[in-house]
Short mmCIF file of C-alpha atoms in Angstrom, two decimals:
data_model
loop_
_atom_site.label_atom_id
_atom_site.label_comp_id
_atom_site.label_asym_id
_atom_site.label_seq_id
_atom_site.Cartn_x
_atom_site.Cartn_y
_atom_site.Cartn_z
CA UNK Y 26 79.01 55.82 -34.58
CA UNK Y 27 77.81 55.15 -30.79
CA UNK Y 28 79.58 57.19 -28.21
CA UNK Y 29 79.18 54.66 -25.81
CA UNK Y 30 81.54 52.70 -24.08
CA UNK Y 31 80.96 49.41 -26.85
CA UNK Y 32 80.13 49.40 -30.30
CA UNK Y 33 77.27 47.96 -31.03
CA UNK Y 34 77.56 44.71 -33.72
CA UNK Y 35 75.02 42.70 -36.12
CA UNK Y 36 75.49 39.25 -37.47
CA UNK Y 37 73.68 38.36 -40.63
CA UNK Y 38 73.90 34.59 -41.18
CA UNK Y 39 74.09 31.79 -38.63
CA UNK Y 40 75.19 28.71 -41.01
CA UNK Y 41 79.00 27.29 -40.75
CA UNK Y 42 80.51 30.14 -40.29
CA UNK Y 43 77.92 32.35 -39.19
CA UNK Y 44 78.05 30.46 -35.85
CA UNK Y 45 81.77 30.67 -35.07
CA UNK Y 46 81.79 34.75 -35.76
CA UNK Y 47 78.64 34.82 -33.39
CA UNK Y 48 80.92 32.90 -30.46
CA UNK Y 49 83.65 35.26 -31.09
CA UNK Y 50 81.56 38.25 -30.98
CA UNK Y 51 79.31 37.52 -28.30
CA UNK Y 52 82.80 37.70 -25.87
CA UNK Y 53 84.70 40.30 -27.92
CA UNK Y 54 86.11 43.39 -25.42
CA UNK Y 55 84.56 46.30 -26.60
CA UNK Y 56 81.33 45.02 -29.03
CA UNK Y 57 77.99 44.28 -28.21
CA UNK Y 58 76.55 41.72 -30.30
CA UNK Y 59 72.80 43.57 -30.45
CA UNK Y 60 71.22 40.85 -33.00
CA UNK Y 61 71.75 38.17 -35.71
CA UNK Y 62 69.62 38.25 -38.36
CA UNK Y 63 68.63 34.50 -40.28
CA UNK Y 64 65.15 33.98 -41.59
CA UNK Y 65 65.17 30.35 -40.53
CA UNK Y 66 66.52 31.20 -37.15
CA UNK Y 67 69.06 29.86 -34.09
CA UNK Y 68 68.57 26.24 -34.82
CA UNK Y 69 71.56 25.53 -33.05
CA UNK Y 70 71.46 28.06 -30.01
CA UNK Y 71 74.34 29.94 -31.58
CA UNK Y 72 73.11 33.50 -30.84
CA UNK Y 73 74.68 33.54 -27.58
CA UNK Y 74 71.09 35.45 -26.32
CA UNK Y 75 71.10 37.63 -28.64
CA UNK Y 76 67.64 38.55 -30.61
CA UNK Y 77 66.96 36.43 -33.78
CA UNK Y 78 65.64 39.24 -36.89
CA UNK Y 79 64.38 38.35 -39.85
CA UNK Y 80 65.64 41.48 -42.11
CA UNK Y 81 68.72 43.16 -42.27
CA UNK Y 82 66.25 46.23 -42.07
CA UNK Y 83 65.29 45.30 -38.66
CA UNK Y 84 69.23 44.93 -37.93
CA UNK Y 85 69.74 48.46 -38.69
CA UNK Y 86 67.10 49.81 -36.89
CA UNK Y 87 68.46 48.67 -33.82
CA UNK Y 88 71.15 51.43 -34.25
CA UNK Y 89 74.36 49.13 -35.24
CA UNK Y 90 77.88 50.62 -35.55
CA UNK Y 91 79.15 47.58 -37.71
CA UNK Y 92 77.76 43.93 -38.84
CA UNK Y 93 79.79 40.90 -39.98
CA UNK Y 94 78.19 39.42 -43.10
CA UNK Y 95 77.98 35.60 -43.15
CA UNK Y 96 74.89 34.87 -45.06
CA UNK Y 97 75.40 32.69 -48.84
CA UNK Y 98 77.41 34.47 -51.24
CA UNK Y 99 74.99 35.42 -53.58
CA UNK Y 100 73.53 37.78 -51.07
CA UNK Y 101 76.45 39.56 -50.06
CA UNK Y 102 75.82 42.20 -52.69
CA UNK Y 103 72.09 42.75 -51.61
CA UNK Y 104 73.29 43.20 -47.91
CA UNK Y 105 76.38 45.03 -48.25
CA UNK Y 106 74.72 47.83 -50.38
CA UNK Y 107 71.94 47.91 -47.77
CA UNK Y 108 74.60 48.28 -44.92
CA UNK Y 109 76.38 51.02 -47.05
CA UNK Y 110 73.07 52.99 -47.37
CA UNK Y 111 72.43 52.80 -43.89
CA UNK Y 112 76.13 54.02 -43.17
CA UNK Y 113 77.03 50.50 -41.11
CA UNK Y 114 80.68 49.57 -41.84
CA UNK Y 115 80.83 46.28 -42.36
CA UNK Y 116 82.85 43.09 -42.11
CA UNK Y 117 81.72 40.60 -45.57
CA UNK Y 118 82.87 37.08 -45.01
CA UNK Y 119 84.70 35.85 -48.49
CA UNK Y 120 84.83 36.25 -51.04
CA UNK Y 121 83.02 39.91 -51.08
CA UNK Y 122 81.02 39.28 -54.43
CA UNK Y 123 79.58 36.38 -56.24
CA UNK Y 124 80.81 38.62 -59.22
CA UNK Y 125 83.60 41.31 -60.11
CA UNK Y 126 80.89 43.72 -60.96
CA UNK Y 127 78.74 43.35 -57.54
CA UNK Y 128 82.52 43.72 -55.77
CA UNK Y 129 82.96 46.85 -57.51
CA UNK Y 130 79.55 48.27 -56.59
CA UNK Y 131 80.33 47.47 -52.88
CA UNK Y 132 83.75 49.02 -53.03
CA UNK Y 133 82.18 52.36 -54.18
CA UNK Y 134 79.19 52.16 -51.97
CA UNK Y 135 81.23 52.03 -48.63
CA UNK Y 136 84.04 53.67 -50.39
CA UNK Y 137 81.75 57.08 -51.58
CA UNK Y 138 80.11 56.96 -47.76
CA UNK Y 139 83.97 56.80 -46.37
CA UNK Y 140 83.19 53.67 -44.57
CA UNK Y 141 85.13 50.80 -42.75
CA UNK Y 142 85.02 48.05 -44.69
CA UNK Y 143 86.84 44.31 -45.02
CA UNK Y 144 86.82 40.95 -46.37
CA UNK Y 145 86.84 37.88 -44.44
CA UNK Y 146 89.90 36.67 -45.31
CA UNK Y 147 90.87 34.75 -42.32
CA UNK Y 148 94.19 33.16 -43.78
CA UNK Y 149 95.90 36.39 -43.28
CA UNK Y 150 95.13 36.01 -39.40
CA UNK Y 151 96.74 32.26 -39.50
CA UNK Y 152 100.10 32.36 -37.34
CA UNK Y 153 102.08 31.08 -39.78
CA UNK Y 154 101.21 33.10 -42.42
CA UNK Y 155 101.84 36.17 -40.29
CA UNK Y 156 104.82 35.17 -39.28
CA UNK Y 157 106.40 34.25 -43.01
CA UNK Y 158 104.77 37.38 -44.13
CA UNK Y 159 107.24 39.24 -41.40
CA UNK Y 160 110.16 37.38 -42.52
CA UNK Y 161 109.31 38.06 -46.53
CA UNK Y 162 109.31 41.69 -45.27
CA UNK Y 163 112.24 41.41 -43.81
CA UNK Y 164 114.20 39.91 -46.61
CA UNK Y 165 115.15 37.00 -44.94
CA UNK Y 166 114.51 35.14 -47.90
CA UNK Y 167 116.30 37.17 -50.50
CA UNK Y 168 114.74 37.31 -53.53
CA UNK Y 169 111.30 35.31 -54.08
CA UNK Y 170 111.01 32.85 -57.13
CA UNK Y 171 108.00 30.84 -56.19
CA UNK Y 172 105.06 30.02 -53.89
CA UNK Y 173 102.86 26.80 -53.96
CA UNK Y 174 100.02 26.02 -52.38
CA UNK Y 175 97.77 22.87 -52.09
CA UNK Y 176 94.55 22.85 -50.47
CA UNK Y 177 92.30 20.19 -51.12
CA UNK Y 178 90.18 17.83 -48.22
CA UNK Y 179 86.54 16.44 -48.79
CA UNK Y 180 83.64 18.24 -49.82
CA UNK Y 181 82.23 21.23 -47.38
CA UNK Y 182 78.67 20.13 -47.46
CA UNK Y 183 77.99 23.86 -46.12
CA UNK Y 184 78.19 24.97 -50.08
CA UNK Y 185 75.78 25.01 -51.88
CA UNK Y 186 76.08 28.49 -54.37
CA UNK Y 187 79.65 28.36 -55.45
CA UNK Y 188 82.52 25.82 -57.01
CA UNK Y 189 86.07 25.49 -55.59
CA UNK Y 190 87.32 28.10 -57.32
CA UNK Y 191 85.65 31.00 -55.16
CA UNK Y 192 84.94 29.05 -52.50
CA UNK Y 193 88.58 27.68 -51.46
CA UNK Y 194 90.97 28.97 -54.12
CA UNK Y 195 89.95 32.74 -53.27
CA UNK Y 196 91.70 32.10 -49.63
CA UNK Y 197 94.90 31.04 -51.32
CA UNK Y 198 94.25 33.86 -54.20
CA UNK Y 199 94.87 36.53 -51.20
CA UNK Y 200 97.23 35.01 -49.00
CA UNK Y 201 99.49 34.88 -52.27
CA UNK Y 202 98.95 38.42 -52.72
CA UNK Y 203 98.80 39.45 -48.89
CA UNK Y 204 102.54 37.67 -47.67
CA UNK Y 205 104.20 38.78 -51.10
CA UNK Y 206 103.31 42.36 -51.64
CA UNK Y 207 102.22 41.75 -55.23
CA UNK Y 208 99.69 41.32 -57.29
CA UNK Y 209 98.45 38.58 -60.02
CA UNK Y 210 99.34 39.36 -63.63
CA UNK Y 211 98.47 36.65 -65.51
CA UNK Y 212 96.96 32.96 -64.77
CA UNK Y 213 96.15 29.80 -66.26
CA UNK Y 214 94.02 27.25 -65.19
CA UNK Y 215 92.42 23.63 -66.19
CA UNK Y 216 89.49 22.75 -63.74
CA UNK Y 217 87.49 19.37 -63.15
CA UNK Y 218 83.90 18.75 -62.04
CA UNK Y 219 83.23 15.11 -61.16
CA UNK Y 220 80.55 15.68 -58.11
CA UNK Y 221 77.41 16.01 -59.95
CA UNK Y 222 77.37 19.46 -58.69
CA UNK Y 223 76.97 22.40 -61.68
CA UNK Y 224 80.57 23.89 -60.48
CA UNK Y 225 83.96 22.79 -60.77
CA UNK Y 226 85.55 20.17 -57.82
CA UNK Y 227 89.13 20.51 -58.19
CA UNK Y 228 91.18 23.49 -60.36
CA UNK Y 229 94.87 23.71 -60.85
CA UNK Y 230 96.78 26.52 -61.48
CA UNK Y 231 99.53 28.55 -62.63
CA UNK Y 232 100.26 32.05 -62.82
CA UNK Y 233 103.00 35.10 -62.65
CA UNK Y 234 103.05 37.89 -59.95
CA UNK Y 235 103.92 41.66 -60.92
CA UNK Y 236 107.47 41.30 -60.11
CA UNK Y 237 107.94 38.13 -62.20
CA UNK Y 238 107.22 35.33 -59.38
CA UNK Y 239 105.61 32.21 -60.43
CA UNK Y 240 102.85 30.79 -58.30
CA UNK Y 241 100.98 27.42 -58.06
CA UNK Y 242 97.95 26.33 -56.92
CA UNK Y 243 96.14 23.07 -56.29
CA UNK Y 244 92.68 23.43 -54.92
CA UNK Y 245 90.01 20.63 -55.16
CA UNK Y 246 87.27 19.08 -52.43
CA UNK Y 247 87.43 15.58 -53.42
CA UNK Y 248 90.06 14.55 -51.52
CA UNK Y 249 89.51 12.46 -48.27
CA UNK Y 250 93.52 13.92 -47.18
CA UNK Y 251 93.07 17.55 -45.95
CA UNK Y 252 95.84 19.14 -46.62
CA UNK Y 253 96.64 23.34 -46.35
CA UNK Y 254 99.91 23.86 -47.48
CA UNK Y 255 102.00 26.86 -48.81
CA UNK Y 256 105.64 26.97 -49.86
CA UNK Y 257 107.63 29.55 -50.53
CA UNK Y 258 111.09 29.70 -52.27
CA UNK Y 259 113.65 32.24 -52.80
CA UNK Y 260 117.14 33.08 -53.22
CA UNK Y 261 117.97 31.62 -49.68
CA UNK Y 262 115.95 28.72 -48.93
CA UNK Y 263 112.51 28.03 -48.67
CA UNK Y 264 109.42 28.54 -46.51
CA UNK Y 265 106.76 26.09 -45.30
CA UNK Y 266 103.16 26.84 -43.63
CA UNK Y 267 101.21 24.45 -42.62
CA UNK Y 268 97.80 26.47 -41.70
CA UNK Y 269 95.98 23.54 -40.08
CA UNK Y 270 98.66 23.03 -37.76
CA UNK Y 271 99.55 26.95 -37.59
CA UNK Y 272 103.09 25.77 -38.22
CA UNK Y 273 106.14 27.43 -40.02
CA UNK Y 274 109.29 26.09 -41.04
CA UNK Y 275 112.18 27.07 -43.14
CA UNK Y 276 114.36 25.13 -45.00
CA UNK Y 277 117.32 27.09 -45.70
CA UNK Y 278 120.22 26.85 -48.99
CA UNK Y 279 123.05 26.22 -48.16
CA UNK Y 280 125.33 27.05 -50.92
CA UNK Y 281 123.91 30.76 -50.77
CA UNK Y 282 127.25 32.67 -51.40
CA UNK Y 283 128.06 36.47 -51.02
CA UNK Y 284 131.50 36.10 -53.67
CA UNK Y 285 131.28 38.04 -56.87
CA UNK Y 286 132.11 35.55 -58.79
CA UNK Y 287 129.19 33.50 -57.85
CA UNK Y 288 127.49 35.72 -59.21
CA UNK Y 289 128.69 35.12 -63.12
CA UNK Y 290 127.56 31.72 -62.90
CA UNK Y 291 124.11 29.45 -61.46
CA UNK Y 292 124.11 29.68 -58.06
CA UNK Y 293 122.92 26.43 -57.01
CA UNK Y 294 121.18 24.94 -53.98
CA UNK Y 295 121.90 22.40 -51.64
CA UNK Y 296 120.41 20.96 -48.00
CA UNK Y 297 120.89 22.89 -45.23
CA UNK Y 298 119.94 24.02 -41.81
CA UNK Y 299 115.57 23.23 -40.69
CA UNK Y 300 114.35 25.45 -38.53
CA UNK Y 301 110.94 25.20 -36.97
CA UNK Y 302 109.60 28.45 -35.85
CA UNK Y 303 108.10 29.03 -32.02
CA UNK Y 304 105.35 31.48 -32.46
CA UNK Y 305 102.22 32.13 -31.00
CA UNK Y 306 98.83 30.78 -32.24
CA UNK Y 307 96.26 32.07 -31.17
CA UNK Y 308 92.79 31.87 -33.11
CA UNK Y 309 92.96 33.49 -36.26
CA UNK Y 310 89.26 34.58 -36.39
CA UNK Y 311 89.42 36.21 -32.99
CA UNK Y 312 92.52 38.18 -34.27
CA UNK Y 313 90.25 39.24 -36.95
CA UNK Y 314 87.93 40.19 -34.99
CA UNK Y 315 89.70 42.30 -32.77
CA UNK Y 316 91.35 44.06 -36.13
CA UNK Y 317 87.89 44.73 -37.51
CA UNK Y 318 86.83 46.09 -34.44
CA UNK Y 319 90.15 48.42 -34.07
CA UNK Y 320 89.42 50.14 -37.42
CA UNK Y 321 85.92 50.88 -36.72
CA UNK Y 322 87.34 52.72 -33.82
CA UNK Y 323 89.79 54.43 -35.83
CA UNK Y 324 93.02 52.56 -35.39
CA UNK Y 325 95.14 52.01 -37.65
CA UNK Y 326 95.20 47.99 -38.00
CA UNK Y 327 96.15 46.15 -41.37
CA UNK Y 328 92.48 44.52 -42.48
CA UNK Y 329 91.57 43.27 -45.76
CA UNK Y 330 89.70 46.16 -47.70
CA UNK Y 331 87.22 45.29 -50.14
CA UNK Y 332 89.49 46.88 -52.68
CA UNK Y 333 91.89 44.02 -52.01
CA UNK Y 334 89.10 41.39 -51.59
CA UNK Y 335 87.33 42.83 -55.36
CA UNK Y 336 90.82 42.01 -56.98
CA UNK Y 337 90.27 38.35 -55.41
CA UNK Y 338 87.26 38.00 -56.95
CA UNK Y 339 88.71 39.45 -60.22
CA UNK Y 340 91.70 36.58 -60.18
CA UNK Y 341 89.22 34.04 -59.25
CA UNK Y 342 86.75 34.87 -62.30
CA UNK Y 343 89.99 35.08 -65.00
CA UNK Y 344 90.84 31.75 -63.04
CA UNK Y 345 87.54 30.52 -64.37
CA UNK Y 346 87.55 31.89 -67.97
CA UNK Y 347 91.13 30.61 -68.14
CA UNK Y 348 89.70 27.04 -67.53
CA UNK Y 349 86.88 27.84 -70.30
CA UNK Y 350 88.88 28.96 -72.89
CA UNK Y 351 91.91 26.74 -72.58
CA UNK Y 352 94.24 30.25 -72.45
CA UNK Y 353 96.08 32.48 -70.37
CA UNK Y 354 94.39 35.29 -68.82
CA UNK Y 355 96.38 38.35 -68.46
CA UNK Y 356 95.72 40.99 -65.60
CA UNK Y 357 95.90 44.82 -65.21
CA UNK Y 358 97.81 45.92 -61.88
CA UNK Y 359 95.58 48.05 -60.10
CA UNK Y 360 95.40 50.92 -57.32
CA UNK Y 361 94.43 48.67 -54.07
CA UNK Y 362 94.61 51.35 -51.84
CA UNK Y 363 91.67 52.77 -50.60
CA UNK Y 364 89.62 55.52 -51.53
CA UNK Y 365 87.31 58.19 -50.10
CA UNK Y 366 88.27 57.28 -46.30
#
């Protein structure tokens, strides 16, 4: 770790997204973006002046305290264990692995070196998913029964290595996780390739949490309406996010009743009060940012560890064998805590 006043931050990968972490970092308090490495260069001036390298090698020679890893998904693996070795925490755009066993090998390489580590998983820096996460926490719902969420718009011609499934459906795989406090148990899925591509365009979902919730998910890129929706529903109503728009409402139920006797019979719904929420909304990846960059320094900031992005990757992959096999997948709840820290 540098002792100097600014840590010292790589960038490997200047496509899509690669760009927009390079614009955040290049003005980030506290960071000094030092270099970017992309073998076929800043074809779009996106460095902000910093110097172009054509290795991760050459990254970590400059002396790095932490790189953000935005290069195709296939090679997160490959660069992660190099950063690891090297003893360069590391920010890994999602999802962390092409495969549950490459995740795994990353956990326990930045895990065994007691590492910062996290997952690109910008949805839990959206406004509106912060903010119903807050309220979930605060039981202002009541009990939770279901969430739903629908993401689908045209086809991201920045993909070329993955299908929908880990591409889009892993975003709405964690925030499900992330604003509910639980974790997948079982899933089901029917998926649907009609692009010409080798992977799947649109998937489908259903599945049970670890404290009985059911969740929903529609994911697909052939869509010309872009839509990024999540619902949630409990004993008192029922949440909305909109993540384009960074909104949140909530629709509450109005026969919610507190008499005992209520209670020997269904309690059923009915319309009542909308209310949408004022909140702040500021840019979700510069909130990551500035998270990432407060645990390298020691603070003690929620991030996504790679723990919590490896069980993505694990949901997403019995997502996919689900679709294969025409069956249920069930899933183990696991330890997501971090290790060796």
């Amino acid at each position: 770790m540098s002792t100097g006043k600014s840590l010292r931050a790589g960038l490997v990968g200047l496509g899509s997204m690669g760009r927009h972490h390079a614009r955040v970092l290049s003005g980030l308090d506290a960071v000094d973006l030092v270099g970017v490495v992309d073998p076929m260069g800043d074809k779009f001036g996106a460095a902000q002046g910093a110097p172009i390298l054509d290795t991760v090698e050459e990254l970590i020679a400059l002396g790095v305290d932490y790189a953000v890893v935005a290069c195709p998904t296939h090679l997160h693996e490959e660069v992660g264990l190099a950063l690891a070795d090297a003893g360069v925490c590391a920010l890994i755009e999602k999802p962390v692995a092409e495969t549950v066993e490459g995740a795994r090998r990353l956990v326990e390489a930045f895990e065994s070196r007691g590492l910062v580590a996290g997952v690109g998983h910008i949805e839990r820096c959206n406004p509106a998913l912060m903010s119903l996460r807050a309220r979930l926490e605060a039981g202002e719902l009541g009990d939770v029964y279901q969430v739903v969420t629908r993401r689908q718009g045209p086809f991201p011609h920045r993909i070329a290595d993955v299908g929908v499934v880990k591409d889009l459906a892993t975003h709405d795989i964690d925030l499900t996780g992330w604003v509910t406090g639980r974790q997948y148990v079982s899933i089901a899925a029917h998926t649907v390739s009609k692009s010409g591509r080798e992977h799947e365009d649109m998937v489908s979902a259903v599945g049970r949490l670890d404290d009985g919730t059911m969740v929903n998910h529609l994911v697909n890129w052939l869509s010309p309406l872009k839509e990024r929706f999540t619902s949630v529903t409990g004993e008192r109503g029922c949440f909305i996010a909109d993540t384009l728009t960074a909104d949140l409402t909530f629709h509450s139920n109005a026969a919610v009743t507190t008499e005992w006797e209520a209670l020997q019979a269904f309690r059923g719904v009915s319309e009542g009060d909308m209310i949408r929420y004022a909140i702040p909304k500021r840019e979700p990846l510069q909130v990551e940012h500035e998270l990432f960059r407060d645990a390298v320094l020691g603070k003690p900031v929620d991030i996504c560890s790679l723990r919590q992005g490896m069980r993505t990757v694990e949901v997403a992959a019995a997502l996919l064998e689900s679709a294969t096999s025409n069956t249920s997948v069930t899933l183990p709840v696991e330890d997501l805590a971090v290790h060796g820290s």
